[in-house]
């Protein structure tokens, strides 16, 4: 007897693979190899219950990111298929597009320049101060809560020109803002409104410097009459949120990778000049991005062997693209001599390539330089299998990272 299943029935829906995959950041999900070899474009079921095309191969991921017909802005449109429920206002999803449209891109890019006067020196000093505190407190330390979080929040308070004392409250909101949930999260809106009100207060504070001070000054310029306090505050809130969670997530996972590759750690201690190259390779193998980079097809298009219909959701699987042997020879080996060290997609691509790429790299380089110089015997204080990985979150991060030295 043969049974035919209607492709629109609930039974058929259950057959779709659920995405995202494993939250464990110590290993590439087993399914990646299968996807790259057999299903570089695969229909999956998202947390929100929507169908989406999951794109795995490097070439096709690059095609999606480079083709403006795959739209980020449209992922927030009412009725669009979603990866998970929005935790920010829909109009904020395309934040850099909004910043450019408002005439603020120059000010933002200036703030994100790692060569801004005194910024590198501040990062070195801040990293050393955090290590001082770790050493004074003694073994074990939690490298995430004691170093990668305050090092990352501190950087963003510095470039925004707001007090370092603002960091804990603003960071607390990110635990909710970066959840991936099937349903809307009431606390997300409450946190957003509170943080926006706080950032408006900083705009009005004459002591505010940095980017927020520059934005506040624009209110006196008639060329910027179209800007509201809400628009300016949104820049601050989103830059803190997206920036902190990205650099903290990458740096935390880079340190996990260093501990997993003691031969690399030893090589960097022996020759710190290799650290910039190591950061690019650590970016490539990094598993901090736990979801897919979302796009909506604005017209019907061919993607590999699949026809993507207008309005369908497409998810770029960065971790798969970064381990595609068609682009990266021997992709599971850490190599500092790759001919294409910047080809990885960890900063996205196309029109939405991360504007803070140089800052993110320098942030990580300085952290690794200081940690390996001050704590050359840095290691996990527990077996790596005992790390607890956060679930229901857009980033893979260990809840705690106990270390000794």
Short mmCIF file of N, CA and C in Angstrom, two decimals, residues 104-219:
data_model
loop_
_atom_site.label_atom_id
_atom_site.label_comp_id
_atom_site.label_asym_id
_atom_site.label_seq_id
_atom_site.Cartn_x
_atom_site.Cartn_y
_atom_site.Cartn_z
N UNK A 104 23.70 60.13 8.38
CA UNK A 104 24.54 59.96 9.57
C UNK A 104 25.68 58.97 9.36
N UNK A 105 25.80 58.42 8.17
CA UNK A 105 26.80 57.37 7.95
C UNK A 105 28.22 57.85 8.24
N UNK A 106 28.55 59.07 7.83
CA UNK A 106 29.91 59.58 8.03
C UNK A 106 30.26 59.63 9.51
N UNK A 107 29.33 60.12 10.33
CA UNK A 107 29.58 60.22 11.77
C UNK A 107 29.73 58.84 12.39
N UNK A 108 28.90 57.90 11.96
CA UNK A 108 28.96 56.54 12.50
C UNK A 108 30.26 55.85 12.11
N UNK A 109 30.65 55.97 10.83
CA UNK A 109 31.88 55.32 10.38
C UNK A 109 33.11 55.91 11.08
N UNK A 110 33.07 57.20 11.34
CA UNK A 110 34.17 57.83 12.08
C UNK A 110 34.28 57.22 13.48
N UNK A 111 33.14 57.01 14.12
CA UNK A 111 33.14 56.44 15.47
C UNK A 111 33.64 55.00 15.48
N UNK A 112 33.44 54.28 14.38
CA UNK A 112 33.81 52.87 14.31
C UNK A 112 35.24 52.65 13.82
N UNK A 113 35.99 53.72 13.62
CA UNK A 113 37.36 53.62 13.12
C UNK A 113 38.31 53.24 14.26
N UNK A 114 38.95 52.08 14.19
CA UNK A 114 39.84 51.69 15.29
C UNK A 114 41.05 52.59 15.44
N UNK A 115 41.33 53.40 14.40
CA UNK A 115 42.47 54.31 14.47
C UNK A 115 42.08 55.69 14.99
N UNK A 116 40.86 55.81 15.53
CA UNK A 116 40.46 57.07 16.15
C UNK A 116 41.46 57.40 17.26
N UNK A 117 41.80 58.68 17.43
CA UNK A 117 42.83 59.05 18.41
C UNK A 117 42.58 58.44 19.79
N UNK A 118 43.57 57.72 20.28
CA UNK A 118 43.53 57.20 21.64
C UNK A 118 42.75 55.91 21.83
N UNK A 119 42.03 55.44 20.80
CA UNK A 119 41.15 54.28 21.01
C UNK A 119 41.94 52.99 21.25
N UNK A 120 42.97 52.74 20.43
CA UNK A 120 43.75 51.52 20.63
C UNK A 120 44.43 51.52 21.99
N UNK A 121 44.95 52.67 22.39
CA UNK A 121 45.59 52.77 23.70
C UNK A 121 44.59 52.50 24.82
N UNK A 122 43.37 52.99 24.63
CA UNK A 122 42.33 52.74 25.63
C UNK A 122 42.01 51.25 25.72
N UNK A 123 41.91 50.58 24.57
CA UNK A 123 41.62 49.15 24.57
C UNK A 123 42.72 48.36 25.28
N UNK A 124 43.97 48.69 25.01
CA UNK A 124 45.09 48.01 25.68
C UNK A 124 45.01 48.23 27.19
N UNK A 125 44.77 49.46 27.58
CA UNK A 125 44.70 49.78 29.02
C UNK A 125 43.53 49.05 29.68
N UNK A 126 42.37 49.08 29.02
CA UNK A 126 41.18 48.45 29.59
C UNK A 126 41.37 46.94 29.70
N UNK A 127 41.95 46.32 28.68
CA UNK A 127 42.20 44.87 28.72
C UNK A 127 43.13 44.52 29.87
N UNK A 128 44.17 45.32 30.07
CA UNK A 128 45.11 45.05 31.16
C UNK A 128 44.46 45.25 32.52
N UNK A 129 43.60 46.25 32.64
CA UNK A 129 42.90 46.46 33.91
C UNK A 129 42.00 45.28 34.24
N UNK A 130 41.34 44.73 33.23
CA UNK A 130 40.48 43.56 33.47
C UNK A 130 41.30 42.35 33.87
N UNK A 131 42.47 42.17 33.26
CA UNK A 131 43.34 41.06 33.65
C UNK A 131 43.85 41.27 35.07
N UNK A 132 44.17 42.51 35.42
CA UNK A 132 44.58 42.80 36.81
C UNK A 132 43.52 42.32 37.79
N UNK A 133 42.26 42.62 37.49
CA UNK A 133 41.16 42.22 38.37
C UNK A 133 41.02 40.70 38.43
N UNK A 134 41.18 40.04 37.28
CA UNK A 134 41.10 38.58 37.23
C UNK A 134 42.18 37.95 38.11
N UNK A 135 43.41 38.44 37.97
CA UNK A 135 44.52 37.89 38.75
C UNK A 135 44.32 38.15 40.24
N UNK A 136 43.84 39.34 40.56
CA UNK A 136 43.63 39.69 41.97
C UNK A 136 42.55 38.82 42.60
N UNK A 137 41.52 38.49 41.84
CA UNK A 137 40.42 37.66 42.37
C UNK A 137 40.86 36.22 42.51
N UNK A 138 41.68 35.74 41.59
CA UNK A 138 42.22 34.39 41.68
C UNK A 138 41.45 33.36 40.89
N UNK A 139 42.00 32.17 40.87
CA UNK A 139 41.44 31.05 40.11
C UNK A 139 40.27 30.44 40.87
N UNK A 140 39.18 30.05 40.14
CA UNK A 140 38.96 30.24 38.70
C UNK A 140 38.32 31.58 38.43
N UNK A 141 38.52 32.09 37.23
CA UNK A 141 37.81 33.28 36.76
C UNK A 141 36.83 32.84 35.67
N UNK A 142 35.81 33.64 35.46
CA UNK A 142 34.87 33.41 34.36
C UNK A 142 35.29 34.35 33.24
N UNK A 143 35.93 33.81 32.21
CA UNK A 143 36.51 34.66 31.17
C UNK A 143 35.46 35.44 30.40
N UNK A 144 34.22 34.95 30.39
CA UNK A 144 33.17 35.70 29.69
C UNK A 144 32.69 36.87 30.54
N UNK A 145 32.24 36.61 31.76
CA UNK A 145 31.70 37.70 32.57
C UNK A 145 32.79 38.62 33.11
N UNK A 146 34.01 38.10 33.28
CA UNK A 146 35.09 38.90 33.85
C UNK A 146 35.95 39.60 32.80
N UNK A 147 35.85 39.15 31.54
CA UNK A 147 36.70 39.77 30.52
C UNK A 147 35.96 40.11 29.24
N UNK A 148 35.44 39.13 28.51
CA UNK A 148 34.92 39.44 27.17
C UNK A 148 33.71 40.36 27.23
N UNK A 149 32.86 40.21 28.25
CA UNK A 149 31.70 41.11 28.35
C UNK A 149 32.12 42.53 28.72
N UNK A 150 32.84 42.76 29.83
CA UNK A 150 33.20 44.15 30.15
C UNK A 150 34.15 44.79 29.14
N UNK A 151 34.99 43.98 28.50
CA UNK A 151 35.89 44.51 27.47
C UNK A 151 35.08 45.00 26.27
N UNK A 152 34.01 44.30 25.93
CA UNK A 152 33.18 44.66 24.77
C UNK A 152 32.21 45.79 25.10
N UNK A 153 31.57 45.74 26.25
CA UNK A 153 30.67 46.83 26.63
C UNK A 153 31.47 48.11 26.86
N UNK A 154 32.66 47.96 27.42
CA UNK A 154 33.49 49.13 27.67
C UNK A 154 33.86 49.85 26.38
N UNK A 155 34.22 49.08 25.35
CA UNK A 155 34.54 49.68 24.05
C UNK A 155 33.37 50.49 23.53
N UNK A 156 32.18 49.96 23.61
CA UNK A 156 31.03 50.64 23.01
C UNK A 156 30.60 51.86 23.82
N UNK A 157 30.75 51.81 25.13
CA UNK A 157 30.52 53.03 25.90
C UNK A 157 31.54 54.10 25.51
N UNK A 158 32.78 53.68 25.28
CA UNK A 158 33.84 54.61 24.91
C UNK A 158 33.55 55.29 23.58
N UNK A 159 33.17 54.52 22.55
CA UNK A 159 32.95 55.15 21.25
C UNK A 159 31.64 55.93 21.21
N UNK A 160 30.66 55.52 22.01
CA UNK A 160 29.42 56.30 22.07
C UNK A 160 29.59 57.57 22.89
N UNK A 161 30.60 57.59 23.76
CA UNK A 161 30.83 58.77 24.59
C UNK A 161 29.92 58.83 25.80
N UNK A 162 29.49 57.67 26.29
CA UNK A 162 28.62 57.61 27.47
C UNK A 162 29.40 56.98 28.62
N UNK A 163 28.98 57.20 29.87
CA UNK A 163 29.74 56.68 31.02
C UNK A 163 29.84 55.16 31.01
N UNK A 164 30.97 54.66 31.49
CA UNK A 164 31.14 53.22 31.61
C UNK A 164 30.11 52.61 32.56
N UNK A 165 29.61 53.41 33.46
CA UNK A 165 28.60 52.92 34.42
C UNK A 165 27.27 52.61 33.75
N UNK A 166 27.09 53.05 32.49
CA UNK A 166 25.86 52.72 31.75
C UNK A 166 25.85 51.27 31.28
N UNK A 167 27.04 50.66 31.21
CA UNK A 167 27.17 49.36 30.54
C UNK A 167 26.31 48.25 31.14
N UNK A 168 26.30 48.04 32.47
CA UNK A 168 25.55 46.89 32.99
C UNK A 168 24.07 46.90 32.64
N UNK A 169 23.41 48.05 32.76
CA UNK A 169 21.98 48.11 32.46
C UNK A 169 21.71 47.90 30.98
N UNK A 170 22.53 48.52 30.12
CA UNK A 170 22.34 48.34 28.68
C UNK A 170 22.63 46.90 28.26
N UNK A 171 23.65 46.30 28.85
CA UNK A 171 23.98 44.92 28.50
C UNK A 171 22.89 43.95 28.97
N UNK A 172 22.29 44.23 30.10
CA UNK A 172 21.24 43.36 30.63
C UNK A 172 20.11 43.18 29.62
N UNK A 173 19.80 44.23 28.88
CA UNK A 173 18.72 44.16 27.88
C UNK A 173 19.04 43.17 26.76
N UNK A 174 20.32 42.95 26.49
CA UNK A 174 20.70 42.11 25.36
C UNK A 174 20.36 40.64 25.58
N UNK A 175 20.24 40.22 26.84
CA UNK A 175 19.86 38.84 27.12
C UNK A 175 18.49 38.53 26.53
N UNK A 176 17.64 39.55 26.42
CA UNK A 176 16.31 39.39 25.85
C UNK A 176 16.31 39.78 24.37
N UNK A 177 16.98 40.87 24.04
CA UNK A 177 16.93 41.39 22.67
C UNK A 177 17.46 40.40 21.64
N UNK A 178 18.35 39.50 22.05
CA UNK A 178 18.92 38.55 21.09
C UNK A 178 18.43 37.12 21.31
N UNK A 179 17.28 37.00 21.98
CA UNK A 179 16.63 35.69 22.04
C UNK A 179 16.02 35.36 20.69
N UNK A 180 15.99 34.07 20.35
CA UNK A 180 15.21 33.66 19.19
C UNK A 180 14.03 32.83 19.68
N UNK A 181 12.86 33.41 19.55
CA UNK A 181 11.64 32.83 20.10
C UNK A 181 10.56 32.79 19.03
N UNK A 182 9.69 31.79 19.15
CA UNK A 182 8.57 31.69 18.21
C UNK A 182 7.54 32.78 18.47
N UNK A 183 7.49 33.26 19.71
CA UNK A 183 6.47 34.24 20.09
C UNK A 183 7.14 35.55 20.50
N UNK A 184 6.38 36.63 20.41
CA UNK A 184 6.91 37.93 20.84
C UNK A 184 7.23 37.88 22.33
N UNK A 185 8.22 38.66 22.73
CA UNK A 185 8.70 38.67 24.11
C UNK A 185 8.36 40.01 24.74
N UNK A 186 7.41 40.06 25.68
CA UNK A 186 6.98 41.35 26.24
C UNK A 186 8.13 42.17 26.80
N UNK A 187 9.11 41.52 27.43
CA UNK A 187 10.21 42.26 28.04
C UNK A 187 11.05 43.00 27.01
N UNK A 188 11.05 42.53 25.77
CA UNK A 188 11.86 43.17 24.74
C UNK A 188 11.42 44.61 24.52
N UNK A 189 10.11 44.82 24.41
CA UNK A 189 9.59 46.17 24.22
C UNK A 189 9.83 47.06 25.42
N UNK A 190 9.70 46.49 26.62
CA UNK A 190 9.94 47.26 27.84
C UNK A 190 11.39 47.72 27.89
N UNK A 191 12.30 46.79 27.62
CA UNK A 191 13.73 47.13 27.62
C UNK A 191 14.06 48.18 26.56
N UNK A 192 13.48 48.01 25.38
CA UNK A 192 13.74 48.95 24.29
C UNK A 192 13.33 50.37 24.68
N UNK A 193 12.14 50.50 25.21
CA UNK A 193 11.66 51.83 25.61
C UNK A 193 12.54 52.44 26.70
N UNK A 194 12.95 51.62 27.66
CA UNK A 194 13.79 52.13 28.74
C UNK A 194 15.15 52.57 28.21
N UNK A 195 15.76 51.75 27.35
CA UNK A 195 17.08 52.09 26.82
C UNK A 195 17.02 53.31 25.90
N UNK A 196 15.93 53.43 25.15
CA UNK A 196 15.76 54.61 24.29
C UNK A 196 15.65 55.88 25.14
N UNK A 197 14.87 55.82 26.21
CA UNK A 197 14.73 56.98 27.09
C UNK A 197 16.08 57.35 27.70
N UNK A 198 16.84 56.34 28.08
CA UNK A 198 18.15 56.58 28.66
C UNK A 198 19.08 57.24 27.64
N UNK A 199 19.03 56.78 26.39
CA UNK A 199 19.92 57.34 25.37
C UNK A 199 19.51 58.77 25.02
N UNK A 200 18.23 59.09 25.08
CA UNK A 200 17.79 60.48 24.88
C UNK A 200 18.36 61.35 26.01
N UNK A 201 18.35 60.82 27.23
CA UNK A 201 18.95 61.56 28.35
C UNK A 201 20.42 61.84 28.08
N UNK A 202 21.12 60.88 27.49
CA UNK A 202 22.53 61.08 27.18
C UNK A 202 22.71 62.14 26.08
N UNK A 203 21.79 62.18 25.13
CA UNK A 203 21.84 63.23 24.11
C UNK A 203 21.73 64.61 24.74
N UNK A 204 20.95 64.70 25.80
CA UNK A 204 20.70 65.99 26.45
C UNK A 204 21.74 66.32 27.52
N UNK A 205 22.65 65.40 27.78
CA UNK A 205 23.66 65.59 28.82
C UNK A 205 24.87 66.30 28.22
N UNK A 206 25.22 67.49 28.71
CA UNK A 206 26.37 68.22 28.15
C UNK A 206 27.70 67.50 28.36
N UNK A 207 27.74 66.51 29.26
CA UNK A 207 28.97 65.76 29.50
C UNK A 207 29.20 64.66 28.46
N UNK A 208 28.18 64.37 27.65
CA UNK A 208 28.29 63.30 26.66
C UNK A 208 29.27 63.70 25.56
N UNK A 209 30.15 62.76 25.20
CA UNK A 209 31.15 63.00 24.16
C UNK A 209 30.94 61.97 23.05
N UNK A 210 31.98 61.62 22.33
CA UNK A 210 31.93 60.55 21.35
C UNK A 210 30.83 60.73 20.31
N UNK A 211 30.34 59.60 19.81
CA UNK A 211 29.32 59.63 18.76
C UNK A 211 28.04 60.29 19.24
N UNK A 212 27.59 59.98 20.44
CA UNK A 212 26.34 60.57 20.92
C UNK A 212 26.47 62.08 21.09
N UNK A 213 27.66 62.54 21.47
CA UNK A 213 27.89 63.98 21.55
C UNK A 213 27.83 64.63 20.19
N UNK A 214 28.40 63.95 19.17
CA UNK A 214 28.33 64.48 17.80
C UNK A 214 26.89 64.52 17.30
N UNK A 215 26.14 63.46 17.58
CA UNK A 215 24.75 63.43 17.13
C UNK A 215 23.93 64.51 17.84
N UNK A 216 24.20 64.72 19.11
CA UNK A 216 23.49 65.76 19.84
C UNK A 216 23.75 67.14 19.23
N UNK A 217 24.99 67.37 18.80
CA UNK A 217 25.34 68.67 18.21
C UNK A 217 24.64 68.90 16.89
N UNK A 218 24.31 67.84 16.17
CA UNK A 218 23.62 67.98 14.88
C UNK A 218 22.24 68.61 15.04
N UNK A 219 21.68 68.54 16.22
CA UNK A 219 20.35 69.11 16.43
C UNK A 219 20.35 70.62 16.29
#
